[in-house]
N, C-alpha and C. Protein backbone atom coordinates (compact mmCIF):
# COMPACT_ATOMS: atom_id res chain seq x y z
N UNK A 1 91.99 60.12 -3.39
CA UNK A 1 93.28 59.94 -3.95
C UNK A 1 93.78 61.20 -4.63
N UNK A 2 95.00 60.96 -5.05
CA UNK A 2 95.46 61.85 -6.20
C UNK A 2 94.41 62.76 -6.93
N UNK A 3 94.04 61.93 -7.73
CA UNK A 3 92.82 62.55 -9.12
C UNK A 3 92.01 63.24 -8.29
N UNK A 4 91.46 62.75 -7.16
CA UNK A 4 90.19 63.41 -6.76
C UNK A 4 90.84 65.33 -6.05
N UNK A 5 92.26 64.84 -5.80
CA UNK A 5 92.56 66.06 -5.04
C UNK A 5 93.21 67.59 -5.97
N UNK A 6 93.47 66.54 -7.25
CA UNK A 6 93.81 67.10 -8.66
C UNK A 6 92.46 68.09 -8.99
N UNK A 7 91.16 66.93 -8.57
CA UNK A 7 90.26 67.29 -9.38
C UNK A 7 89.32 68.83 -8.71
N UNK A 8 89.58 68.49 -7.54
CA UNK A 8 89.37 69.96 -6.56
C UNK A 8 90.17 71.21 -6.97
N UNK A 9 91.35 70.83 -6.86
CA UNK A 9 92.27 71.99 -6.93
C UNK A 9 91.95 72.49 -8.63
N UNK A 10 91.61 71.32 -9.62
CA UNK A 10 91.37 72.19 -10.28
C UNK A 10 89.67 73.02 -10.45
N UNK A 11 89.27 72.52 -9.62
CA UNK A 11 87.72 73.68 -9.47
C UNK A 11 87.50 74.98 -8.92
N UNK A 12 89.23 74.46 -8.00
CA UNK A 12 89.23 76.28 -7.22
C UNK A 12 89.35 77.02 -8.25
N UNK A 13 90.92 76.56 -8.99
CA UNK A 13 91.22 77.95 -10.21
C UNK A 13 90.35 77.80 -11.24
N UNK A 14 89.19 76.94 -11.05
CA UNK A 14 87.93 77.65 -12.07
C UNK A 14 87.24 78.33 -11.68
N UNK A 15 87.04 78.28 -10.47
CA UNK A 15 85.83 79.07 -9.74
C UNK A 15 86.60 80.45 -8.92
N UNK A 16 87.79 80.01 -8.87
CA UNK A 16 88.80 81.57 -8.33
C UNK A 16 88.61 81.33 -7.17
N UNK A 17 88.44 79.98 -6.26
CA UNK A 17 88.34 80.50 -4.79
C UNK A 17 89.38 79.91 -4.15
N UNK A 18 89.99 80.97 -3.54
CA UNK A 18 90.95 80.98 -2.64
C UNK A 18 92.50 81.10 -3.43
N UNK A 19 91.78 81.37 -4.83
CA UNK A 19 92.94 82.11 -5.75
C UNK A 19 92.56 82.44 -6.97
N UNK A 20 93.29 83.12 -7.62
CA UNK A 20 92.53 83.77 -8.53
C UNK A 20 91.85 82.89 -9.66
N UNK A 21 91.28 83.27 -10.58
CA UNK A 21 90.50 82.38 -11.35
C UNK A 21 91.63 82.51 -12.65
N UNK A 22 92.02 80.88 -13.21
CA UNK A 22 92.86 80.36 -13.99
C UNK A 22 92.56 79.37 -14.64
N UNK A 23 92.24 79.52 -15.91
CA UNK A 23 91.46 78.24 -16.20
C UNK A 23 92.48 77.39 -17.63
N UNK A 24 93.89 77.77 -17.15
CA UNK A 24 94.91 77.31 -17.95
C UNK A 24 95.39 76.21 -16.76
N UNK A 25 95.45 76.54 -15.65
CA UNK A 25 95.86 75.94 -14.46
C UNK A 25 94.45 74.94 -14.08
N UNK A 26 93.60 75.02 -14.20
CA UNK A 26 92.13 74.11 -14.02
C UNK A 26 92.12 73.31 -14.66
N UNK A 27 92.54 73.70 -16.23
CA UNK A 27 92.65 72.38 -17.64
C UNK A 27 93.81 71.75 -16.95
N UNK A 28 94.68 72.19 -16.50
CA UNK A 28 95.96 70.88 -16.34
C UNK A 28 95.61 69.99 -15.14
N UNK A 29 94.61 70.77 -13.90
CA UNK A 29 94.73 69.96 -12.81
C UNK A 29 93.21 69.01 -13.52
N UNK A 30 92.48 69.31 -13.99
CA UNK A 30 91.49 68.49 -14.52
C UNK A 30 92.08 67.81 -15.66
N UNK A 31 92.93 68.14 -16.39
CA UNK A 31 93.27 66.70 -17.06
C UNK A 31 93.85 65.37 -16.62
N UNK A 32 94.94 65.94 -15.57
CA UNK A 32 95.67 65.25 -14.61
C UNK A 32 94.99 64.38 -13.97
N UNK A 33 93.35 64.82 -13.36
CA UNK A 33 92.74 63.83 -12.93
C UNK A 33 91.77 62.99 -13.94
N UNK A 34 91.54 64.00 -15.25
CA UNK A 34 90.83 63.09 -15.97
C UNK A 34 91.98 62.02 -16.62
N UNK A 35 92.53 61.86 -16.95
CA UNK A 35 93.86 60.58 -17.43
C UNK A 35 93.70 59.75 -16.17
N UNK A 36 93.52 59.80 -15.22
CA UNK A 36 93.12 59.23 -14.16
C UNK A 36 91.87 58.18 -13.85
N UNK A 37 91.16 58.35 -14.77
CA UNK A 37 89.95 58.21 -14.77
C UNK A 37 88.67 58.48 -13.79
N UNK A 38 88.90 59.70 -12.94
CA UNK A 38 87.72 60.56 -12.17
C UNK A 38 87.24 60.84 -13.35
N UNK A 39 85.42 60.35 -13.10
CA UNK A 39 84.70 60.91 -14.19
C UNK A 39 84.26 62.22 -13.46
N UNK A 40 84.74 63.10 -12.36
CA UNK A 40 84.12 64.63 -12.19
C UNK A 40 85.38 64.94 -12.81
N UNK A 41 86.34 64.78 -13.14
CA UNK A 41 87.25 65.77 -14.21
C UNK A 41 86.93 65.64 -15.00
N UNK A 42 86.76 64.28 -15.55
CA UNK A 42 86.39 63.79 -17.07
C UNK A 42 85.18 65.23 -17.22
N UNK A 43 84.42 65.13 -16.34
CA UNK A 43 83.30 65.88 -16.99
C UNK A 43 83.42 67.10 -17.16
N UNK A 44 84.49 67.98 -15.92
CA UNK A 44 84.93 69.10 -16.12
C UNK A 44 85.76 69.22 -17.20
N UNK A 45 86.72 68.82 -17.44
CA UNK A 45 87.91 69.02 -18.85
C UNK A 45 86.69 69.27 -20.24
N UNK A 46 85.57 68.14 -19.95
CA UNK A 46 84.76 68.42 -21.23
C UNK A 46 84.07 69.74 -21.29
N UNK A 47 83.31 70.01 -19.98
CA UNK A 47 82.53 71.58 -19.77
C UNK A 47 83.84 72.66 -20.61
N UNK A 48 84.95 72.57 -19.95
CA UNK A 48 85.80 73.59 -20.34
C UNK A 48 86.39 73.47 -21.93
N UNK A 49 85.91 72.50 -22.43
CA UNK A 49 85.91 71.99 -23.97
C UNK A 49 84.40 72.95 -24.79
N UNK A 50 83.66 72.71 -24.49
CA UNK A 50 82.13 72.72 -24.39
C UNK A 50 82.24 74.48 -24.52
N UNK A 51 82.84 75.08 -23.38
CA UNK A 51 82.51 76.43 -23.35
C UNK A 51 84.15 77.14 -24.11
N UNK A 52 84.98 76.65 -23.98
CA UNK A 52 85.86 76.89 -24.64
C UNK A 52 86.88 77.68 -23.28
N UNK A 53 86.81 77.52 -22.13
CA UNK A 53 87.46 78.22 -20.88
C UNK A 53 88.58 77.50 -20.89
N UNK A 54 89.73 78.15 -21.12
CA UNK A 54 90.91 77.96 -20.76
C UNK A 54 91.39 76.64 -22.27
N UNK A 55 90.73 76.26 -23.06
CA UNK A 55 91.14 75.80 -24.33
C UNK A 55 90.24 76.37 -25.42
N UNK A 56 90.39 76.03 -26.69
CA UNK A 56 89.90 76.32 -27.75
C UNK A 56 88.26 75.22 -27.66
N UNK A 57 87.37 75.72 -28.16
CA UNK A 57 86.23 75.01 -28.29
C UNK A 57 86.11 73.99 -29.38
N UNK A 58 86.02 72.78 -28.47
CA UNK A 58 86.20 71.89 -28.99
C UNK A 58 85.00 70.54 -28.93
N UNK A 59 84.47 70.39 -29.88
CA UNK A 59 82.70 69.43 -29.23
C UNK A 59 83.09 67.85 -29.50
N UNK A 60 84.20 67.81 -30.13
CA UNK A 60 84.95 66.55 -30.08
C UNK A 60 85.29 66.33 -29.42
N UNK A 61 86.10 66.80 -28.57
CA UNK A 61 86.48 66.46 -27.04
C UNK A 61 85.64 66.52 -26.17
N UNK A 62 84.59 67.49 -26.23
CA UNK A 62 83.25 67.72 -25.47
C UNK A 62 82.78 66.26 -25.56
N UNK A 63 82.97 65.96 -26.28
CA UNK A 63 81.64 64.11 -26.43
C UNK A 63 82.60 63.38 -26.12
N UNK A 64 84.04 63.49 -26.24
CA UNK A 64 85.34 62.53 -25.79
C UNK A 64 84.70 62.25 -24.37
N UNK A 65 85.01 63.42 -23.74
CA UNK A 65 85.58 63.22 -22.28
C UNK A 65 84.12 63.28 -21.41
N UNK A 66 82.98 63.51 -21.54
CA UNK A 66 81.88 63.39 -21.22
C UNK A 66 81.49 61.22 -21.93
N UNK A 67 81.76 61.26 -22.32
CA UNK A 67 81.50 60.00 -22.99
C UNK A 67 82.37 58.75 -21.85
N UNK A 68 83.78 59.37 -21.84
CA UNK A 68 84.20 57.92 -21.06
C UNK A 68 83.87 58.47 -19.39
N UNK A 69 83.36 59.67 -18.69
CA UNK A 69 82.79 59.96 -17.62
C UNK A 69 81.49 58.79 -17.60
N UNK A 70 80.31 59.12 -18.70
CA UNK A 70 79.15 58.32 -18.81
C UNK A 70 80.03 56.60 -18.93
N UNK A 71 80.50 56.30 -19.49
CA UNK A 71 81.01 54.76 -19.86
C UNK A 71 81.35 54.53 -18.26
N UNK A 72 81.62 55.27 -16.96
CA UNK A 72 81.58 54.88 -15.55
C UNK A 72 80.62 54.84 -14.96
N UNK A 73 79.44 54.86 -15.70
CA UNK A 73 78.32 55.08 -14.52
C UNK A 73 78.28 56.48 -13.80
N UNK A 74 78.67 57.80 -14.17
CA UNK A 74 78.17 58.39 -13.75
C UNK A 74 77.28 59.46 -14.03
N UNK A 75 76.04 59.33 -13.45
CA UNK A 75 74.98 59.78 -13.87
C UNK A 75 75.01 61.43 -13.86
N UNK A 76 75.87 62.31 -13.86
CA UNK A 76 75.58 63.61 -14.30
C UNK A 76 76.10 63.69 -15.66
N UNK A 77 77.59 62.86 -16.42
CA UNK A 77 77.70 62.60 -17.14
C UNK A 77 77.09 61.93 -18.24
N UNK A 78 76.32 60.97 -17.78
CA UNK A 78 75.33 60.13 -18.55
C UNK A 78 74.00 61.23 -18.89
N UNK A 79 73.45 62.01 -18.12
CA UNK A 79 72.61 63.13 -18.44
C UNK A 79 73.04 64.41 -19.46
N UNK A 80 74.10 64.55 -19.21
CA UNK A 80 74.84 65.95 -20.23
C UNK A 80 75.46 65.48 -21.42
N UNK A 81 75.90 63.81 -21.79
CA UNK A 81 75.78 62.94 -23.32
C UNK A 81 74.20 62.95 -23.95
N UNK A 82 73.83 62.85 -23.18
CA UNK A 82 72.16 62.85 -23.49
C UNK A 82 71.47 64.15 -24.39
N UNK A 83 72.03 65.26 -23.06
CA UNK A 83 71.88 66.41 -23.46
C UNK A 83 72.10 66.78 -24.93
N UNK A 84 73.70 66.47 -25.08
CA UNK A 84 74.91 66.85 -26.21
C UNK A 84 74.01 66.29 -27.52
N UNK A 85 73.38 64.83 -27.26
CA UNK A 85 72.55 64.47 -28.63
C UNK A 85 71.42 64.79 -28.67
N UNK A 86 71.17 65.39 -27.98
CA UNK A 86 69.25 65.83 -28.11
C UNK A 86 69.02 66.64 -29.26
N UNK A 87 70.34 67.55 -30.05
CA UNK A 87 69.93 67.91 -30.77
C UNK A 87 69.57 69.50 -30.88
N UNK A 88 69.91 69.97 -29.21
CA UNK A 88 69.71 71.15 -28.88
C UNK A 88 71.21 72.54 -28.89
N UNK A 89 72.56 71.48 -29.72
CA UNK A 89 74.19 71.80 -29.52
C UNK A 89 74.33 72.46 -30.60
N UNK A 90 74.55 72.87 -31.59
CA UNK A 90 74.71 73.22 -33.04
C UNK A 90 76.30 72.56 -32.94
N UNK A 91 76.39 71.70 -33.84
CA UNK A 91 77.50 71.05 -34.50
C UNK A 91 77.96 69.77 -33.84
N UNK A 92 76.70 69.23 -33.02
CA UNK A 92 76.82 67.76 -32.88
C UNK A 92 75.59 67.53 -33.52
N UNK A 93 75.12 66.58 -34.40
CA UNK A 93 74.44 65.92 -34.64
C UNK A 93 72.83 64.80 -33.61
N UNK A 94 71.85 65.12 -34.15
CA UNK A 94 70.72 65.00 -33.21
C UNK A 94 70.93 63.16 -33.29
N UNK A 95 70.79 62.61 -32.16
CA UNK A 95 70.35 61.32 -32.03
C UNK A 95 70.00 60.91 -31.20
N UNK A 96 68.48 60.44 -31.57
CA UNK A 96 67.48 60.33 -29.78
C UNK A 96 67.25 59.12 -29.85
N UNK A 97 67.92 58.25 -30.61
CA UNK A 97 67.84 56.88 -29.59
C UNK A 97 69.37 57.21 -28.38
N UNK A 98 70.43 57.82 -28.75
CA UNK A 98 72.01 58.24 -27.88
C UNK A 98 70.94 59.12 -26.52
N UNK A 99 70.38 59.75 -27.12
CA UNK A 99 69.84 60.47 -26.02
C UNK A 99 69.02 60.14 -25.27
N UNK A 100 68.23 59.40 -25.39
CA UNK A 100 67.33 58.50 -24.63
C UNK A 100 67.63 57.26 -23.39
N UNK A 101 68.41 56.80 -24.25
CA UNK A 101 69.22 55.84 -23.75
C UNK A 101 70.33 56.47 -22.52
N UNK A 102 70.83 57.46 -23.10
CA UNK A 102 71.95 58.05 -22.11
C UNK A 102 71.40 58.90 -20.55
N UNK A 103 69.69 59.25 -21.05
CA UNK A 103 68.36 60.04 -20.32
C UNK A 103 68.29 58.98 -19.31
N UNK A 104 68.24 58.00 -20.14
CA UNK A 104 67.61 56.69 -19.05
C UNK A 104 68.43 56.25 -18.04
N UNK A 105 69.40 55.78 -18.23
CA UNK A 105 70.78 55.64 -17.51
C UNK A 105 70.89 56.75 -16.45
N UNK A 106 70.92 58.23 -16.76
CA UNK A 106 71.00 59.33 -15.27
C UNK A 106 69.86 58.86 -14.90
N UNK A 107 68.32 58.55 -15.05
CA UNK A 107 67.48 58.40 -14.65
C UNK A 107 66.96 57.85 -13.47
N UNK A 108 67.62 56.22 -13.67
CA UNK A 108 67.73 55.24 -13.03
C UNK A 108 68.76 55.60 -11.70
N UNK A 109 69.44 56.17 -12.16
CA UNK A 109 70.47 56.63 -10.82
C UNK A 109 69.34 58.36 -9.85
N UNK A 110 68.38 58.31 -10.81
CA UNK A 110 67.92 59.67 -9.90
C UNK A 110 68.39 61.14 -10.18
N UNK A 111 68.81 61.15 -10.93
CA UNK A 111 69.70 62.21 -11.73
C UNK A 111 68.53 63.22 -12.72
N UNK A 112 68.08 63.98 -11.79
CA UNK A 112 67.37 65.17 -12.03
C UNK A 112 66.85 65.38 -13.49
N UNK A 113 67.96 65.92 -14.07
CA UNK A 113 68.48 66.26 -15.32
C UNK A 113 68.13 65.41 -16.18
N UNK A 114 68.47 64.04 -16.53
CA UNK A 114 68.26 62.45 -17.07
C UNK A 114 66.63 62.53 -16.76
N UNK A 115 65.89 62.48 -16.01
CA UNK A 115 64.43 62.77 -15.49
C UNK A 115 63.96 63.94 -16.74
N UNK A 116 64.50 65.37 -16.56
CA UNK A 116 63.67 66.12 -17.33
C UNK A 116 63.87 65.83 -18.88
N UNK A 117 65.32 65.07 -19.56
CA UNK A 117 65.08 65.08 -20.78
C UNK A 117 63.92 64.02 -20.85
N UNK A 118 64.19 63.10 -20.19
CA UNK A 118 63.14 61.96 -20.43
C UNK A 118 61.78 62.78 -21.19
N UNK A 119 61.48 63.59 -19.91
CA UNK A 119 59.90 64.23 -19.71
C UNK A 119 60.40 64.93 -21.18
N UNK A 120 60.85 65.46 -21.41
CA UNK A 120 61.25 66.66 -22.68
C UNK A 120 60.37 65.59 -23.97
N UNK A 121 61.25 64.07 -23.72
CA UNK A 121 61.32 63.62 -24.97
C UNK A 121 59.76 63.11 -25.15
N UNK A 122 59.33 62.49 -24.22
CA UNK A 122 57.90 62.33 -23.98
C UNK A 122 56.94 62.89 -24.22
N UNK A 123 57.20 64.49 -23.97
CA UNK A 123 55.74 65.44 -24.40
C UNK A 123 56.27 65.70 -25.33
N UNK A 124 56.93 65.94 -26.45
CA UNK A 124 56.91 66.10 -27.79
C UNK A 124 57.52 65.03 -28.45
N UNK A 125 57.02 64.13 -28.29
CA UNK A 125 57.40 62.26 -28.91
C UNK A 125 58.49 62.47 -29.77
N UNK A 126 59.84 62.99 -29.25
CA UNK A 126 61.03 62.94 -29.67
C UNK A 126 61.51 61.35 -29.58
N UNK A 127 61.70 60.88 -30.75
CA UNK A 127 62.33 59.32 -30.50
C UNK A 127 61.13 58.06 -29.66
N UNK A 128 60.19 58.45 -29.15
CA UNK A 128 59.66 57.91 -28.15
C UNK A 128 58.08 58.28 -28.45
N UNK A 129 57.18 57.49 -28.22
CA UNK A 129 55.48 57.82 -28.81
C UNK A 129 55.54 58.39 -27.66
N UNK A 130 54.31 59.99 -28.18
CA UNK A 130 54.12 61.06 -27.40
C UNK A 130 53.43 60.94 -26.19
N UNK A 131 53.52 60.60 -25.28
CA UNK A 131 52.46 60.39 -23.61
C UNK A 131 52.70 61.57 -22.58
N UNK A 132 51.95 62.57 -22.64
CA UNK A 132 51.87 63.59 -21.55
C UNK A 132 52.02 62.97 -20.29
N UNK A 133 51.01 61.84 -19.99
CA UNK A 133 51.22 61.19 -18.29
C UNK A 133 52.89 60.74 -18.37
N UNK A 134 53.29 60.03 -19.03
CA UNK A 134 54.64 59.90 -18.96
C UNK A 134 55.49 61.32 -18.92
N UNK A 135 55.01 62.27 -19.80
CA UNK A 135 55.97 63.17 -19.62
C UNK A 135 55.98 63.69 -18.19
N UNK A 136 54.64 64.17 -17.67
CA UNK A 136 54.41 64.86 -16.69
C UNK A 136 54.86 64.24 -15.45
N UNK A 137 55.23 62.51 -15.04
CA UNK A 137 56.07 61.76 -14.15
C UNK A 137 57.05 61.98 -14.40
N UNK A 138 57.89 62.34 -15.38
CA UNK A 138 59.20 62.22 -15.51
C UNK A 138 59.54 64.33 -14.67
N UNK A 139 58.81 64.66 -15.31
CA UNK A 139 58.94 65.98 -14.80
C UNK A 139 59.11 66.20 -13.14
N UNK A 140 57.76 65.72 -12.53
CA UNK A 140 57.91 65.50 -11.38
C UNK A 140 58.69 64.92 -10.69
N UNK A 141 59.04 64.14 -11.02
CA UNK A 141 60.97 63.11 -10.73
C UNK A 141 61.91 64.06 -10.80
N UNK A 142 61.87 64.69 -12.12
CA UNK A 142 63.37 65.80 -11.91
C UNK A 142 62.95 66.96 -11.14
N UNK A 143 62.09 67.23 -10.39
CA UNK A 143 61.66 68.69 -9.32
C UNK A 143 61.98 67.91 -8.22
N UNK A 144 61.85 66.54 -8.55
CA UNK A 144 61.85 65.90 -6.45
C UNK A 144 63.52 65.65 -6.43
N UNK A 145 63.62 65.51 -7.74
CA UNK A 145 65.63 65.15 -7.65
C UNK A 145 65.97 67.12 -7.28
N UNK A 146 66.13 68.00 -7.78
CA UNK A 146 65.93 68.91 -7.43
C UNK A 146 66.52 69.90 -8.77
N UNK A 147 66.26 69.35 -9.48
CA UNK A 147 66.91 70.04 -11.11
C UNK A 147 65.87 70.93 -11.05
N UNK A 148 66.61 71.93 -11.53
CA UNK A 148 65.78 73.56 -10.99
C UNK A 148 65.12 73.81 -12.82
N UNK A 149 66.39 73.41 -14.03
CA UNK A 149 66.11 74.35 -15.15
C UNK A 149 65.04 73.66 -15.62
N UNK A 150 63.94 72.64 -15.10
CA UNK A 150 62.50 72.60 -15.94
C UNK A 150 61.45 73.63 -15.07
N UNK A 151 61.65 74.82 -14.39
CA UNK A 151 60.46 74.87 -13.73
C UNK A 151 59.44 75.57 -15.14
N UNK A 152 58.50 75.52 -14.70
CA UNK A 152 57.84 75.70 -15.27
C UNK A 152 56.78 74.74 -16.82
N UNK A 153 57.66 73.48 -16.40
CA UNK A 153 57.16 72.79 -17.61
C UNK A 153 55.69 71.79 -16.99
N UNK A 154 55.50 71.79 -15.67
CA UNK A 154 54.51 71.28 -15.17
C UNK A 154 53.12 71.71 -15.31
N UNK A 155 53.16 72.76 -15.45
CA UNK A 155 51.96 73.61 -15.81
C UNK A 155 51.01 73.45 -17.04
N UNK A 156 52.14 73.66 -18.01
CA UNK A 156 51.20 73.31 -19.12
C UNK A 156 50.62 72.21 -19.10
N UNK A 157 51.17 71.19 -19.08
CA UNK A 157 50.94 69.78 -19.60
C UNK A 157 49.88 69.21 -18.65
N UNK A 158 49.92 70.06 -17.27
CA UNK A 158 48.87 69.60 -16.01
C UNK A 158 47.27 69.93 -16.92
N UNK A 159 47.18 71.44 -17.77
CA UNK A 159 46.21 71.81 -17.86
C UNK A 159 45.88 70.74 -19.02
N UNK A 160 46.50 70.12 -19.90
CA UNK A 160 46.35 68.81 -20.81
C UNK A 160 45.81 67.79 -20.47
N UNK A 161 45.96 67.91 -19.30
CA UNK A 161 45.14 66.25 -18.37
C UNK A 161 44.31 66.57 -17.71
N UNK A 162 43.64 65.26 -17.33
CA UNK A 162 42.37 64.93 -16.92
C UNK A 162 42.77 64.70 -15.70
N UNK A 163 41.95 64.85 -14.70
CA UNK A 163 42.28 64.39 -13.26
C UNK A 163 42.92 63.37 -12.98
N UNK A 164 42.20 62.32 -13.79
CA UNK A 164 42.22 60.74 -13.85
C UNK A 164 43.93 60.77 -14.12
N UNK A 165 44.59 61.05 -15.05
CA UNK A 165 45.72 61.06 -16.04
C UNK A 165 46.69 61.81 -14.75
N UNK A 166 46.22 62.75 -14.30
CA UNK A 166 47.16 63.52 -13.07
C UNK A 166 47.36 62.72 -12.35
N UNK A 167 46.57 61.56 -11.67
CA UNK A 167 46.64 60.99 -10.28
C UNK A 167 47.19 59.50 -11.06
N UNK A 168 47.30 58.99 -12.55
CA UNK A 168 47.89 58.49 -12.94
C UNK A 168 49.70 58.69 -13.04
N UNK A 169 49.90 60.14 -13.57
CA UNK A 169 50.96 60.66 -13.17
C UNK A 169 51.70 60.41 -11.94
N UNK A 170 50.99 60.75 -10.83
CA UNK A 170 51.32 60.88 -9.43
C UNK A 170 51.61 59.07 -9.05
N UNK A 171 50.72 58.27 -9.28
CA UNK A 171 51.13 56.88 -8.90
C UNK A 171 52.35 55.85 -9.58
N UNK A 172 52.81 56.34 -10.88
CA UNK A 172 53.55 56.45 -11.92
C UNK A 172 55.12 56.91 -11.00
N UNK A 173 55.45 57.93 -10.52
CA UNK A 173 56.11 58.38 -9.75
C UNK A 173 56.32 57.81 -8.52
N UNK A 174 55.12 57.49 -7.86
CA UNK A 174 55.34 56.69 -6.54
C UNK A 174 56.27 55.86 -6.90
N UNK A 175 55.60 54.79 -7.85
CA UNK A 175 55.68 53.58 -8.05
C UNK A 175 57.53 53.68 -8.13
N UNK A 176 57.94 54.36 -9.44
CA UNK A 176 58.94 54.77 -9.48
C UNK A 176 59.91 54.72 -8.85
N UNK A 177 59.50 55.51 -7.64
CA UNK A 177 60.45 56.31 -6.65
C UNK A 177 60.81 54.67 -5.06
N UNK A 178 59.33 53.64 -5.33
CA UNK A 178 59.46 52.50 -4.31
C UNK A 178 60.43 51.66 -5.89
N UNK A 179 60.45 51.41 -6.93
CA UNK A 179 61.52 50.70 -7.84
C UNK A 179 62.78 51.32 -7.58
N UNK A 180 63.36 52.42 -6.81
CA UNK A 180 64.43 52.00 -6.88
C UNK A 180 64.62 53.09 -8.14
N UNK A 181 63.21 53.62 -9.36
CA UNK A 181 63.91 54.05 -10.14
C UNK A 181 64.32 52.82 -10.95
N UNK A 182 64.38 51.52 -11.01
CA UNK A 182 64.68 50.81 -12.18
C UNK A 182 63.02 50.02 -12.81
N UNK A 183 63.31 50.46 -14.19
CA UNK A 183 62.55 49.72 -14.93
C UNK A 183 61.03 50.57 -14.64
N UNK A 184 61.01 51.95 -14.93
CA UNK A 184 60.07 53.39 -14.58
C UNK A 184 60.54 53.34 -16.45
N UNK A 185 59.68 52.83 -17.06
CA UNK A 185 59.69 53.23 -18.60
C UNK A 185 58.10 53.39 -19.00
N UNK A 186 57.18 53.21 -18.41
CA UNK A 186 55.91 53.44 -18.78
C UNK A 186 54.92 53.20 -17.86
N UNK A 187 53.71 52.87 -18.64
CA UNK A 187 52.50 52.83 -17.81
C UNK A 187 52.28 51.45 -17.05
N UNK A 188 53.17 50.96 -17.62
CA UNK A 188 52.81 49.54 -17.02
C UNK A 188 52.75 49.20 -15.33
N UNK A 189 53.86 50.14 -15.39
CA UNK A 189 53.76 49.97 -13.82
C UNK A 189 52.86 49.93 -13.23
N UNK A 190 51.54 51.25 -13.16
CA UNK A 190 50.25 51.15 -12.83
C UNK A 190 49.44 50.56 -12.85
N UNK A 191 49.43 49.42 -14.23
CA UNK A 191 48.67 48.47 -14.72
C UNK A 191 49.02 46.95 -13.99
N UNK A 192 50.45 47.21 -13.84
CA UNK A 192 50.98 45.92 -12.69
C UNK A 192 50.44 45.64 -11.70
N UNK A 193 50.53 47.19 -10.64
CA UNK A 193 49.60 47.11 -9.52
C UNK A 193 48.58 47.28 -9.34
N UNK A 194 47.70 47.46 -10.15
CA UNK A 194 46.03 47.40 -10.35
C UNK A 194 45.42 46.12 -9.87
């Protein structure tokens, strides 16, 4: 429709392709579609909130318009609310039950990103009792979704475990990945199919 074609045109003049880069002209065609309710504008108008491109920086609107993106179900949005409360933003406020919850939600949809905070919150029992095997499934979920910015977090936490706990990991994930991804909140799963 409309919004969605709003919502392109405004990614060219963010990204400058196939004209120059305008990110006064990107805020209008991304608002146009975010009033619309496309949550990929919604989420863009907020990025350009977030970084301050083409408006003033603004983290109120950043959590506005990322917020009613997530309130659609969509899981890159639901991962970057998550993000916004983890606590890692300076001048939003930390809240890891918002973030957990919002982790879980991209999760369930397969959403890379939603996967690594999970794992984040897991190996350092942010909001959540501390379980390396949990962290280290959730990790592996966001490398198979294909979220690039955890590499390296597998390593450590591998040398933390026991074989036993690794191949716990690994069936944890299976299991996971045959659910569909719903209802992947712990160990139980393993203990189900035992």
């Amino acid at each position: 429709g409309i919004a969605r074609a709003d919502n392109l045109i405004g990614v060219m003049h963010e990204q400058g392709l196939g004209t120059k880069q305008d990110f006064d002209a990107a805020f209008q065609r991304y608002t146009s579609a975010a009033q619309q309710s496309d949550p990929y504008a919604q989420l863009n108008v907020a990025e350009l909130y977030f970084k301050g491109n083409g408006v003033e920086k603004n983290l109120k609107r950043t959590l506005h318009w990322t917020r009613k993106a997530a309130m659609q179900g969509h899981a890159p949005a639901q991962a970057e609310l998550a993000y916004l409360y983890s606590g890692e933003v300076d001048g939003i406020p930390q809240n890891l039950d918002k973030t957990r919850d919002w982790a879980a939600q991209a999760a369930e949809q397969d959403n890379g990103f939603g996967h690594y905070i999970l794992g984040a919150l897991y190996k350092d029992g942010l909001g959540v009792q501390r379980d390396l095997v949990i962290a280290y499934m959730r990790y592996l979920l966001s490398e198979r979704a294909g979220f690039e910015g955890g590499d390296g977090r597998l390593r450590p936490i591998a040398e933390d475990l026991s074989a036993a706990q690794l191949l716990e990991a690994q069936a944890l994930k299976d299991q996971c990945i045959e659910r569909d991804f719903q209802g992947c909140t712990g160990r139980e799963l393993v203990q189900a199919s035992s």
